[in-house]
Structure formats: C-alpha cells, structure tokens
Amino acid sequence: MPHGDSIEAALRAYVDAGALAGAATLVWRDGRVVQTATVGCRDLVTNLPLERDTIFRIASMTKPLTTVAALTLYDEGRFALDEPIVRHAPELARLRVLRDPNGPLDQTDAAERPITFGDLLTHRSGLTYGEFHRGPISRACAEALGGTIDNSLGPDEWIARLGTLPLIEQPGRGFHYGLSTDLLGFLIGRLEGVSLGVVLERRIFRPLGMLDTGFVVPGEKRTRRAGLCGFDAGGQLTALTTTPGGHALAERPDGMTFESGGQGLWSTLDDYLAFARIFLGSGEVDGVRLLRPETCAMMASNQLTSDQRRTARMLGMPVFAAGHGYGMGVAVVMEPDKADPLRGRGGVGTVGWPGAYGGWWQADPRDNSVLIFLAHNMPELQQMASGIGLGAWSAIAKFHELASA
C-alpha cells in the first residue's frame, strides 16, 4: 500500500527546492484509487494551486493513445501490420535513406521496401526527430515540418513535406524514436475521413469518459490548465510563452488543423487512469472493450529483436539494452531487476511511456496497479545536458519507489 503522506512530503521537498513548480500523483490498485497528491502551483503567473483536475500537456504520453486508436482500426480489418502505408499516403512512394545519419542530405539510397503500418507502430520506419541529430537532417526537418505540436501546416501538406526528407535508416531495420506516431495519427484520420481528434474522441475518449482530454482545452476549462513552465539561464523556474524548441504555443491559434498524435494532447490524472486501465483488463475497462485481448497483448509485448533492443538510442543513450523492450507505443518490462523506473518498473509485462514535459505512468498487470505522475517541466535540451531541469525525473523515481513500497 502506498504511503500517501510520504509521497506528498517527497513532492513538497522538490517544490520547495525549486526543482518543480508543482506535481500531481495517483495510485490505483485492485479496483480503487489508493493515493493522490497535488503539490505546488499549476501556473507561475497566477500562482493558482495545482489540483486533482488540473489539465496538463502530456507530450509523448499521447503516443499510446494514438496507438490504441490505430489498433481499434486494425481489429476491424482496416489495415494489416505488413501493409505498405503508401496505399494511403502516395506522397511517400519514393523515399530515400541517408547513408550516414549525420551525413549530407544528398548522399542517399532508395528505400529497400515501403514503410508498413507495423513499422510505424514500433518506431522502425526510419523516421526520426530531427533535433535528436547533429547532422543536416536536424535543420532540414525543422525547416520542412515546423513544430511538432502547434503547427500551421495541415496534415496533407505535412505528409507531403515529410516525403521530401530522407529516412535515417532503412524501414524495418532499427528502432528510431520520432515522427512515426504523428504519421500514424494522420493516416488513421485519412482512413476514417475525419481528423485525428475526432477519431480519438469516438474511439477512446467518449467510450472511457475522458472528458478533459484533447488537443485543445475549451475556454471554460482554461483556468484549470497548467501553465508552461521551464528554467532560466541560471536554472531558476520561470513561466514560458512557448515550449522548448517552439513546438507548442501558450495559446493554440483558432483553425489550426495539425493534431499531433505523437505529443499533442492535454489530459488529467483521472482521464489517463481510465485509459491506462485497459492494460490491466486485456483491452477492456468497466465493461467497455477497446481492443481484442490478443491485440492488447500484442501491443504490450516486445516487438524488437535482440539486436534492435541493443542498438536503440535516444539522445545517444541506450533505451532498451537492459530491462525493457518496446511493444507498440509503450515500453515493456522484460527483466524487472534491470528495469529503469523512468520507462516503468514492475512485474514482467508492465507497460508505460513518459512524456518530455514531466509526465509519466505505468500499468502493472501482475499487481493490478496504475501509477501516474503529471507535471509541467520544460527544460531545453542543452539545459538538461548541463544538469538543469532534471528534478522531475528524480521526483518520478522517488514517487515510484514510495508507491511500490
């Protein structure tokens, strides 16, 4: 049983030390919420307190939701895992692949085979995040594609521009975290003939009662939003007007049609709990089935080869070399004694995936638990390299330790 007072006290220490503006946690076990804590403020400008219904940008915690939406279509036979996506995105018919990930953009080879839906679901498409690289591909991605959350491009134009960029590796060959889930989101929108937001609303949010999750926070709920929060040059907490890299704005312009299936959603503790519980119920929550049991099991099972696990890198660091594999949209615990809690630590089959802005969760079917941590912690990459803004990850590890005790 988690020690609620200890968790709150631990969070308070991080807030008092200036490592976090605020944080919210929740532990669900054996059918009920057994712990929640809200500490600090949700907005550095208004100094309003953080509350259980505060709405956060969840960044890459969006990816599992987009993945489940896609797999509901898979369950209906709308696509096959080995189906080339070019059937639905002819803009990507003539892809090239860099000979050297950091090399010149004109030194490429033809893609040996098309990208498949399975490649997108497992980040083995050869797509990447440009800012993860030091070579010319970094600038090329930024100039062609723009921001990854608030973007003036429409989905069709974004896909067309994506088709002009080289892949980082041949499709299917290796794990490269990046734009695969964004592309997947736009493709399922094409399959349905509606926006990704409508797909998610119909297939996940409405069935599960996730009333506060979406790409836009309605006007009547905006006072509940967590403000953008980062760090100044001296490492002190400060309010931001855009997220790092300019990927998201303080206010999303009206009429924007770009909806990022990789990192664009806002959500709350209780909404994300409703979603995370599908991994404890083999695709079903409170009588609402989203996925067939075998599809949920596939999503929550490692899909990478041993070599792909060994060579997977993110910002130069190993991702799955020990402890974890990668399923579809989620990390999967394979060796509990070696598992890093930041990608989830529990029994074999525990799944989760963090968000870059300080969000984290895991679902452990072995002890029927869900743990969720939400915060707004938005350091620049170069700040993190110098040790600024790392307090959120330390706080997550401490929460995991206390919640698992």
CSV table of C-alpha atoms in Angstrom, one decimal:
chain,number,residue,atom,x,y,z
A,1,MET,CA,0.0,0.0,0.0
A,2,PRO,CA,1.5,3.4,-1.0
A,3,HIS,CA,2.4,5.8,1.7
A,4,GLY,CA,0.3,8.9,0.7
A,5,ASP,CA,1.8,11.2,3.3
A,6,SER,CA,5.3,10.2,2.4
A,7,ILE,CA,4.7,10.8,-1.3
A,8,GLU,CA,3.2,14.2,-0.7
A,9,ALA,CA,6.2,15.1,1.6
A,10,ALA,CA,8.6,13.9,-1.1
A,11,LEU,CA,6.9,16.0,-3.8
A,12,ARG,CA,6.9,19.0,-1.4
A,13,ALA,CA,10.6,18.8,-1.0
A,14,TYR,CA,11.2,19.0,-4.8
A,15,VAL,CA,8.8,22.0,-5.0
A,16,ASP,CA,10.4,23.8,-2.0
A,17,ALA,CA,13.8,23.2,-3.6
A,18,GLY,CA,12.7,24.9,-6.8
A,19,ALA,CA,13.1,21.8,-8.9
A,20,LEU,CA,9.4,21.7,-9.8
A,21,ALA,CA,6.6,24.3,-9.8
A,22,GLY,CA,4.1,21.5,-8.9
A,23,ALA,CA,3.3,17.9,-9.4
A,24,ALA,CA,0.3,15.6,-9.2
A,25,THR,CA,0.3,11.8,-8.5
A,26,LEU,CA,-2.2,9.0,-8.4
A,27,VAL,CA,-2.0,5.3,-7.5
A,28,TRP,CA,-4.8,2.9,-8.5
A,29,ARG,CA,-4.7,-0.7,-7.2
A,30,ASP,CA,-7.2,-3.5,-7.1
A,31,GLY,CA,-10.1,-1.6,-8.3
A,32,ARG,CA,-9.7,1.8,-6.5
A,33,VAL,CA,-7.7,4.9,-6.1
A,34,VAL,CA,-5.5,4.4,-3.0
A,35,GLN,CA,-3.4,7.6,-3.3
A,36,THR,CA,-3.4,11.0,-4.8
A,37,ALA,CA,-1.3,14.1,-4.1
A,38,THR,CA,-1.2,17.6,-5.5
A,39,VAL,CA,1.6,19.9,-4.5
A,40,GLY,CA,2.7,23.3,-5.6
A,41,CYS,CA,1.2,25.7,-8.2
A,42,ARG,CA,-0.2,25.0,-11.6
A,43,ASP,CA,0.8,28.4,-13.1
A,44,LEU,CA,3.7,30.5,-12.1
A,45,VAL,CA,2.0,33.7,-13.3
A,46,THR,CA,-1.3,33.3,-11.4
A,47,ASN,CA,0.2,31.2,-8.6
A,48,LEU,CA,-3.0,29.1,-8.6
A,49,PRO,CA,-2.7,25.8,-6.7
A,50,LEU,CA,-2.3,22.6,-8.6
A,51,GLU,CA,-5.4,20.4,-8.1
A,52,ARG,CA,-6.5,16.9,-9.0
A,53,ASP,CA,-8.4,18.1,-12.1
A,54,THR,CA,-5.5,20.3,-13.4
A,55,ILE,CA,-5.1,19.8,-17.1
A,56,PHE,CA,-1.5,19.1,-18.3
A,57,ARG,CA,0.2,18.8,-21.6
A,58,ILE,CA,1.2,15.2,-21.6
A,59,ALA,CA,3.6,15.3,-24.5
A,60,SER,CA,4.6,11.7,-25.6
A,61,MET,CA,2.1,10.1,-23.2
A,62,THR,CA,-0.1,10.9,-26.3
A,63,LYS,CA,1.6,8.1,-28.3
A,64,PRO,CA,0.0,5.2,-26.5
A,65,LEU,CA,-3.5,6.7,-27.1
A,66,THR,CA,-2.9,7.2,-30.8
A,67,THR,CA,-1.6,3.6,-31.0
A,68,VAL,CA,-4.7,2.2,-29.3
A,69,ALA,CA,-6.9,4.2,-31.7
A,70,ALA,CA,-5.0,2.8,-34.6
A,71,LEU,CA,-5.3,-0.8,-33.3
A,72,THR,CA,-9.0,-0.4,-33.0
A,73,LEU,CA,-9.0,0.0,-36.7
A,74,TYR,CA,-6.6,-2.9,-37.1
A,75,ASP,CA,-9.1,-5.0,-35.1
A,76,GLU,CA,-11.8,-4.1,-37.7
A,77,GLY,CA,-9.5,-5.3,-40.5
A,78,ARG,CA,-9.0,-1.8,-41.8
A,79,PHE,CA,-5.2,-2.4,-42.3
A,80,ALA,CA,-2.7,-5.1,-41.9
A,81,LEU,CA,0.6,-4.8,-40.0
A,82,ASP,CA,2.6,-5.6,-43.1
A,83,GLU,CA,0.6,-3.3,-45.3
A,84,PRO,CA,2.6,-0.6,-47.0
A,85,ILE,CA,1.4,2.8,-45.9
A,86,VAL,CA,1.9,4.2,-49.4
A,87,ARG,CA,-1.5,2.8,-50.3
A,88,HIS,CA,-2.9,5.6,-48.1
A,89,ALA,CA,0.0,8.1,-48.4
A,90,PRO,CA,1.1,8.1,-52.1
A,91,GLU,CA,3.2,11.2,-51.2
A,92,LEU,CA,5.7,8.7,-49.6
A,93,ALA,CA,6.2,6.5,-52.6
A,94,ARG,CA,9.8,7.5,-53.4
A,95,LEU,CA,11.5,7.6,-50.1
A,96,ARG,CA,15.3,7.9,-49.8
A,97,VAL,CA,17.6,6.8,-46.9
A,98,LEU,CA,20.7,8.6,-45.6
A,99,ARG,CA,23.9,6.6,-46.0
A,100,ASP,CA,25.1,8.3,-42.8
A,101,PRO,CA,22.6,9.6,-40.2
A,102,ASN,CA,24.7,12.7,-39.8
A,103,GLY,CA,25.9,12.9,-43.3
A,104,PRO,CA,24.9,15.2,-46.3
A,105,LEU,CA,21.3,15.1,-47.4
A,106,ASP,CA,22.2,14.3,-51.0
A,107,GLN,CA,24.1,11.1,-50.1
A,108,THR,CA,21.2,8.7,-50.0
A,109,ASP,CA,20.0,5.3,-51.3
A,110,ALA,CA,16.5,4.3,-52.3
A,111,ALA,CA,14.4,2.7,-49.6
A,112,GLU,CA,14.6,-1.1,-50.0
A,113,ARG,CA,11.0,-1.5,-49.2
A,114,PRO,CA,8.0,0.7,-48.2
A,115,ILE,CA,7.2,1.7,-44.7
A,116,THR,CA,4.4,-0.5,-43.2
A,117,PHE,CA,1.9,0.1,-40.5
A,118,GLY,CA,3.8,-2.3,-38.3
A,119,ASP,CA,6.9,-0.1,-38.8
A,120,LEU,CA,5.0,3.0,-37.6
A,121,LEU,CA,3.6,1.2,-34.6
A,122,THR,CA,7.1,0.1,-33.4
A,123,HIS,CA,9.2,3.1,-34.5
A,124,ARG,CA,11.0,1.1,-37.1
A,125,SER,CA,10.0,3.2,-40.0
A,126,GLY,CA,13.3,5.1,-40.3
A,127,LEU,CA,11.6,8.4,-39.3
A,128,THR,CA,13.1,10.3,-36.5
A,129,TYR,CA,13.0,13.6,-34.6
A,130,GLY,CA,15.4,16.0,-36.4
A,131,GLU,CA,16.5,17.6,-33.2
A,132,PHE,CA,17.9,14.3,-31.9
A,133,HIS,CA,20.7,14.6,-34.5
A,134,ARG,CA,23.6,16.9,-35.2
A,135,GLY,CA,23.8,16.5,-38.9
A,136,PRO,CA,22.0,18.4,-41.7
A,137,ILE,CA,18.8,16.3,-41.1
A,138,SER,CA,18.2,18.3,-38.0
A,139,ARG,CA,17.8,21.6,-39.8
A,140,ALA,CA,16.1,20.1,-42.7
A,141,CYS,CA,13.3,18.6,-40.5
A,142,ALA,CA,12.8,21.9,-38.7
A,143,GLU,CA,12.6,23.9,-41.9
A,144,ALA,CA,10.3,21.4,-43.8
A,145,LEU,CA,8.0,20.3,-41.0
A,146,GLY,CA,7.9,23.1,-38.4
A,147,GLY,CA,6.8,22.5,-34.8
A,148,THR,CA,5.7,19.1,-33.6
A,149,ILE,CA,2.6,20.3,-31.6
A,150,ASP,CA,1.3,23.7,-32.8
A,151,ASN,CA,1.9,23.8,-36.5
A,152,SER,CA,0.4,25.9,-39.3
A,153,LEU,CA,0.6,23.1,-41.7
A,154,GLY,CA,-2.4,20.9,-42.4
A,155,PRO,CA,-2.0,17.1,-42.3
A,156,ASP,CA,-1.8,16.7,-46.1
A,157,GLU,CA,0.9,19.3,-46.5
A,158,TRP,CA,2.9,17.9,-43.6
A,159,ILE,CA,2.8,14.4,-45.1
A,160,ALA,CA,3.9,15.8,-48.5
A,161,ARG,CA,6.8,17.6,-46.9
A,162,LEU,CA,7.7,14.6,-44.9
A,163,GLY,CA,8.1,12.7,-48.2
A,164,THR,CA,10.8,15.1,-49.3
A,165,LEU,CA,13.1,14.2,-46.4
A,166,PRO,CA,15.4,11.2,-46.2
A,167,LEU,CA,14.9,8.5,-43.7
A,168,ILE,CA,17.5,7.9,-41.0
A,169,GLU,CA,17.7,4.1,-41.7
A,170,GLN,CA,16.1,1.6,-44.0
A,171,PRO,CA,12.5,0.8,-43.0
A,172,GLY,CA,12.2,-2.1,-40.5
A,173,ARG,CA,15.9,-2.2,-39.7
A,174,GLY,CA,16.2,-0.4,-36.4
A,175,PHE,CA,14.3,1.5,-33.6
A,176,HIS,CA,14.3,5.3,-34.1
A,177,TYR,CA,12.1,7.2,-31.8
A,178,GLY,CA,10.4,10.1,-33.7
A,179,LEU,CA,7.6,11.1,-36.0
A,180,SER,CA,6.2,7.6,-36.7
A,181,THR,CA,3.2,8.1,-34.4
A,182,ASP,CA,2.4,11.5,-35.8
A,183,LEU,CA,2.3,10.0,-39.3
A,184,LEU,CA,0.2,7.1,-37.9
A,185,GLY,CA,-2.3,9.5,-36.5
A,186,PHE,CA,-2.7,11.4,-39.8
A,187,LEU,CA,-3.2,8.1,-41.6
A,188,ILE,CA,-5.9,6.8,-39.4
A,189,GLY,CA,-7.6,10.1,-39.9
A,190,ARG,CA,-7.4,9.5,-43.6
A,191,LEU,CA,-8.8,6.0,-43.2
A,192,GLU,CA,-11.8,7.4,-41.2
A,193,GLY,CA,-12.2,10.5,-43.3
A,194,VAL,CA,-12.1,12.8,-40.2
A,195,SER,CA,-9.4,14.5,-38.1
A,196,LEU,CA,-7.3,12.5,-35.6
A,197,GLY,CA,-9.1,14.4,-32.8
A,198,VAL,CA,-12.4,13.1,-33.9
A,199,VAL,CA,-11.0,9.5,-34.2
A,200,LEU,CA,-9.7,9.7,-30.6
A,201,GLU,CA,-13.0,11.2,-29.3
A,202,ARG,CA,-15.1,8.5,-31.0
A,203,ARG,CA,-12.9,5.5,-30.2
A,204,ILE,CA,-11.3,6.3,-26.9
A,205,PHE,CA,-12.3,9.5,-25.1
A,206,ARG,CA,-16.1,9.2,-25.3
A,207,PRO,CA,-16.3,5.4,-24.5
A,208,LEU,CA,-14.0,5.8,-21.5
A,209,GLY,CA,-15.5,9.0,-20.2
A,210,MET,CA,-12.3,11.0,-20.7
A,211,LEU,CA,-14.0,14.4,-20.6
A,212,ASP,CA,-10.8,16.6,-20.2
A,213,THR,CA,-8.5,15.1,-22.8
A,214,GLY,CA,-8.0,16.6,-26.2
A,215,PHE,CA,-5.7,18.7,-28.5
A,216,VAL,CA,-7.4,21.9,-27.3
A,217,VAL,CA,-8.6,23.0,-23.8
A,218,PRO,CA,-12.0,24.6,-24.2
A,219,GLY,CA,-12.4,28.2,-23.0
A,220,GLU,CA,-14.5,27.2,-20.0
A,221,LYS,CA,-11.7,24.9,-18.7
A,222,ARG,CA,-8.7,27.1,-19.4
A,223,THR,CA,-8.3,28.2,-15.8
A,224,ARG,CA,-7.6,24.6,-14.9
A,225,ARG,CA,-4.6,24.3,-17.3
A,226,ALA,CA,-1.1,24.0,-16.0
A,227,GLY,CA,1.0,26.9,-17.3
A,228,LEU,CA,4.1,26.4,-19.4
A,229,CYS,CA,7.0,26.2,-17.0
A,230,GLY,CA,10.7,26.0,-17.7
A,231,PHE,CA,14.0,27.3,-16.4
A,232,ASP,CA,16.0,30.5,-17.0
A,233,ALA,CA,19.8,30.6,-17.7
A,234,GLY,CA,20.5,30.3,-14.0
A,235,GLY,CA,18.4,27.2,-13.5
A,236,GLN,CA,15.5,29.0,-11.8
A,237,LEU,CA,11.9,28.2,-12.5
A,238,THR,CA,10.2,30.6,-14.9
A,239,ALA,CA,7.0,30.9,-16.9
A,240,LEU,CA,7.3,30.2,-20.6
A,241,THR,CA,5.4,31.6,-23.6
A,242,THR,CA,6.3,28.6,-25.8
A,243,THR,CA,7.6,25.1,-25.1
A,244,PRO,CA,11.2,24.2,-25.8
A,245,GLY,CA,12.0,24.4,-29.5
A,246,GLY,CA,8.9,26.5,-30.1
A,247,HIS,CA,6.9,23.3,-30.6
A,248,ALA,CA,3.8,24.4,-28.7
A,249,LEU,CA,2.4,27.9,-28.1
A,250,ALA,CA,0.8,29.3,-24.9
A,251,GLU,CA,-2.4,29.6,-26.9
A,252,ARG,CA,-3.2,27.4,-29.9
A,253,PRO,CA,-4.5,29.6,-32.8
A,254,ASP,CA,-8.1,29.0,-33.9
A,255,GLY,CA,-8.5,27.0,-37.0
A,256,MET,CA,-5.3,25.0,-36.7
A,257,THR,CA,-5.8,21.5,-38.2
A,258,PHE,CA,-2.5,19.9,-37.3
A,259,GLU,CA,-3.1,17.4,-34.4
A,260,SER,CA,0.0,15.7,-33.2
A,261,GLY,CA,-0.6,12.0,-32.4
A,262,GLY,CA,2.9,11.9,-31.0
A,263,GLN,CA,2.8,14.6,-28.4
A,264,GLY,CA,-0.2,17.0,-28.7
A,265,LEU,CA,-2.7,16.0,-26.1
A,266,TRP,CA,-3.8,17.6,-22.8
A,267,SER,CA,-5.1,15.4,-20.1
A,268,THR,CA,-5.7,14.8,-16.3
A,269,LEU,CA,-4.8,12.3,-13.7
A,270,ASP,CA,-8.3,10.6,-13.8
A,271,ASP,CA,-8.6,10.7,-17.6
A,272,TYR,CA,-5.3,9.0,-18.0
A,273,LEU,CA,-6.2,6.4,-15.4
A,274,ALA,CA,-9.3,5.5,-17.4
A,275,PHE,CA,-7.0,4.8,-20.4
A,276,ALA,CA,-4.2,3.1,-18.6
A,277,ARG,CA,-6.5,0.5,-17.1
A,278,ILE,CA,-7.0,-1.1,-20.5
A,279,PHE,CA,-3.7,-2.8,-20.0
A,280,LEU,CA,-5.0,-4.4,-16.8
A,281,GLY,CA,-8.2,-5.6,-18.4
A,282,SER,CA,-6.8,-7.0,-21.7
A,283,GLY,CA,-8.2,-4.1,-23.7
A,284,GLU,CA,-11.4,-3.6,-21.6
A,285,VAL,CA,-12.3,-1.1,-18.8
A,286,ASP,CA,-15.5,-1.3,-16.8
A,287,GLY,CA,-17.3,-3.3,-19.5
A,288,VAL,CA,-16.1,-1.1,-22.3
A,289,ARG,CA,-13.9,-3.0,-24.7
A,290,LEU,CA,-11.5,-1.0,-26.9
A,291,LEU,CA,-9.2,-3.8,-28.1
A,292,ARG,CA,-9.4,-7.5,-28.6
A,293,PRO,CA,-7.5,-9.3,-25.8
A,294,GLU,CA,-5.0,-10.7,-28.4
A,295,THR,CA,-4.4,-7.2,-29.8
A,296,CYS,CA,-3.9,-5.6,-26.4
A,297,ALA,CA,-1.4,-8.5,-25.6
A,298,MET,CA,0.5,-7.8,-28.9
A,299,MET,CA,0.7,-4.1,-28.1
A,300,ALA,CA,2.0,-4.9,-24.6
A,301,SER,CA,4.6,-7.4,-25.8
A,302,ASN,CA,8.1,-6.7,-27.0
A,303,GLN,CA,8.3,-6.4,-30.8
A,304,LEU,CA,12.0,-5.6,-31.2
A,305,THR,CA,14.7,-8.1,-32.0
A,306,SER,CA,17.6,-8.5,-29.5
A,307,ASP,CA,19.8,-6.5,-31.8
A,308,GLN,CA,17.3,-3.7,-32.2
A,309,ARG,CA,17.0,-3.5,-28.4
A,310,ARG,CA,20.7,-3.4,-28.1
A,311,THR,CA,21.2,-0.7,-30.7
A,312,ALA,CA,18.2,1.6,-29.8
A,313,ARG,CA,19.4,5.0,-28.7
A,314,MET,CA,17.7,8.2,-27.7
A,315,LEU,CA,19.9,11.3,-27.4
A,316,GLY,CA,22.8,9.0,-27.6
A,317,MET,CA,21.8,6.9,-24.6
A,318,PRO,CA,20.7,3.2,-24.7
A,319,VAL,CA,16.9,2.8,-24.4
A,320,PHE,CA,16.1,-0.9,-24.2
A,321,ALA,CA,19.5,-2.6,-23.8
A,322,ALA,CA,18.5,-4.0,-20.4
A,323,GLY,CA,15.3,-4.4,-18.6
A,324,HIS,CA,12.9,-3.3,-21.3
A,325,GLY,CA,11.7,-4.0,-24.8
A,326,TYR,CA,9.2,-2.0,-26.9
A,327,GLY,CA,5.8,-3.1,-27.9
A,328,MET,CA,3.5,-0.7,-29.8
A,329,GLY,CA,3.5,2.7,-28.3
A,330,VAL,CA,4.8,1.5,-24.9
A,331,ALA,CA,7.9,0.2,-23.3
A,332,VAL,CA,7.5,-3.3,-21.8
A,333,VAL,CA,9.3,-4.6,-18.8
A,334,MET,CA,11.1,-7.9,-19.7
A,335,GLU,CA,13.7,-8.1,-16.9
A,336,PRO,CA,12.3,-6.4,-13.7
A,337,ASP,CA,15.6,-6.4,-11.8
A,338,LYS,CA,17.2,-4.4,-14.6
A,339,ALA,CA,14.3,-2.1,-15.5
A,340,ASP,CA,14.8,1.7,-15.2
A,341,PRO,CA,11.7,3.2,-13.4
A,342,LEU,CA,11.6,6.1,-15.9
A,343,ARG,CA,10.4,3.6,-18.5
A,344,GLY,CA,8.5,1.6,-16.0
A,345,ARG,CA,9.5,-0.9,-13.3
A,346,GLY,CA,7.2,-3.7,-12.1
A,347,GLY,CA,6.5,-7.3,-13.0
A,348,VAL,CA,7.1,-8.7,-16.4
A,349,GLY,CA,4.6,-7.2,-18.8
A,350,THR,CA,4.4,-3.8,-17.0
A,351,VAL,CA,4.0,-1.1,-19.7
A,352,GLY,CA,4.3,2.7,-19.8
A,353,TRP,CA,5.8,5.6,-21.7
A,354,PRO,CA,6.8,9.0,-20.3
A,355,GLY,CA,6.3,12.5,-21.7
A,356,ALA,CA,9.0,15.1,-22.2
A,357,TYR,CA,7.2,17.7,-20.1
A,358,GLY,CA,7.4,15.8,-16.9
A,359,GLY,CA,4.5,13.3,-17.3
A,360,TRP,CA,5.0,9.5,-16.5
A,361,TRP,CA,2.8,6.5,-16.0
A,362,GLN,CA,2.9,2.7,-15.8
A,363,ALA,CA,0.4,-0.1,-15.7
A,364,ASP,CA,1.4,-3.4,-14.0
A,365,PRO,CA,-0.9,-6.3,-14.6
A,366,ARG,CA,1.0,-8.5,-12.1
A,367,ASP,CA,-0.2,-6.5,-9.1
A,368,ASN,CA,-3.2,-4.8,-10.9
A,369,SER,CA,-1.8,-1.3,-10.4
A,370,VAL,CA,-1.6,2.0,-12.3
A,371,LEU,CA,0.8,4.8,-11.2
A,372,ILE,CA,0.6,8.3,-12.8
A,373,PHE,CA,2.8,11.4,-12.2
A,374,LEU,CA,2.0,14.7,-14.0
A,375,ALA,CA,3.9,17.9,-14.0
A,376,HIS,CA,5.0,20.7,-16.3
A,377,ASN,CA,8.7,20.6,-16.5
A,378,MET,CA,10.1,22.0,-19.8
A,379,PRO,CA,13.9,22.5,-19.9
A,380,GLU,CA,15.7,22.9,-23.2
A,381,LEU,CA,17.8,20.0,-24.4
A,382,GLN,CA,21.0,22.0,-23.8
A,383,GLN,CA,19.9,22.8,-20.3
A,384,MET,CA,19.3,19.2,-19.4
A,385,ALA,CA,22.8,18.4,-20.8
A,386,SER,CA,24.2,20.8,-18.2
A,387,GLY,CA,22.0,19.4,-15.4
A,388,ILE,CA,19.2,21.9,-15.4
A,389,GLY,CA,15.6,20.6,-15.2
A,390,LEU,CA,16.3,17.1,-14.1
A,391,GLY,CA,14.4,17.3,-10.9
A,392,ALA,CA,11.2,16.0,-12.4
A,393,TRP,CA,12.8,12.7,-13.3
A,394,SER,CA,14.3,12.3,-9.9
A,395,ALA,CA,10.8,13.1,-8.4
A,396,ILE,CA,9.3,10.4,-10.6
A,397,ALA,CA,11.8,7.8,-9.5
A,398,LYS,CA,11.1,8.7,-5.9
A,399,PHE,CA,7.3,8.5,-6.4
A,400,HIS,CA,7.7,5.1,-8.0
A,401,GLU,CA,9.8,3.9,-5.0
A,402,LEU,CA,7.3,5.1,-2.4
A,403,ALA,CA,4.2,4.0,-4.4
A,404,SER,CA,5.7,0.5,-4.9
A,405,ALA,CA,6.7,0.0,-1.2
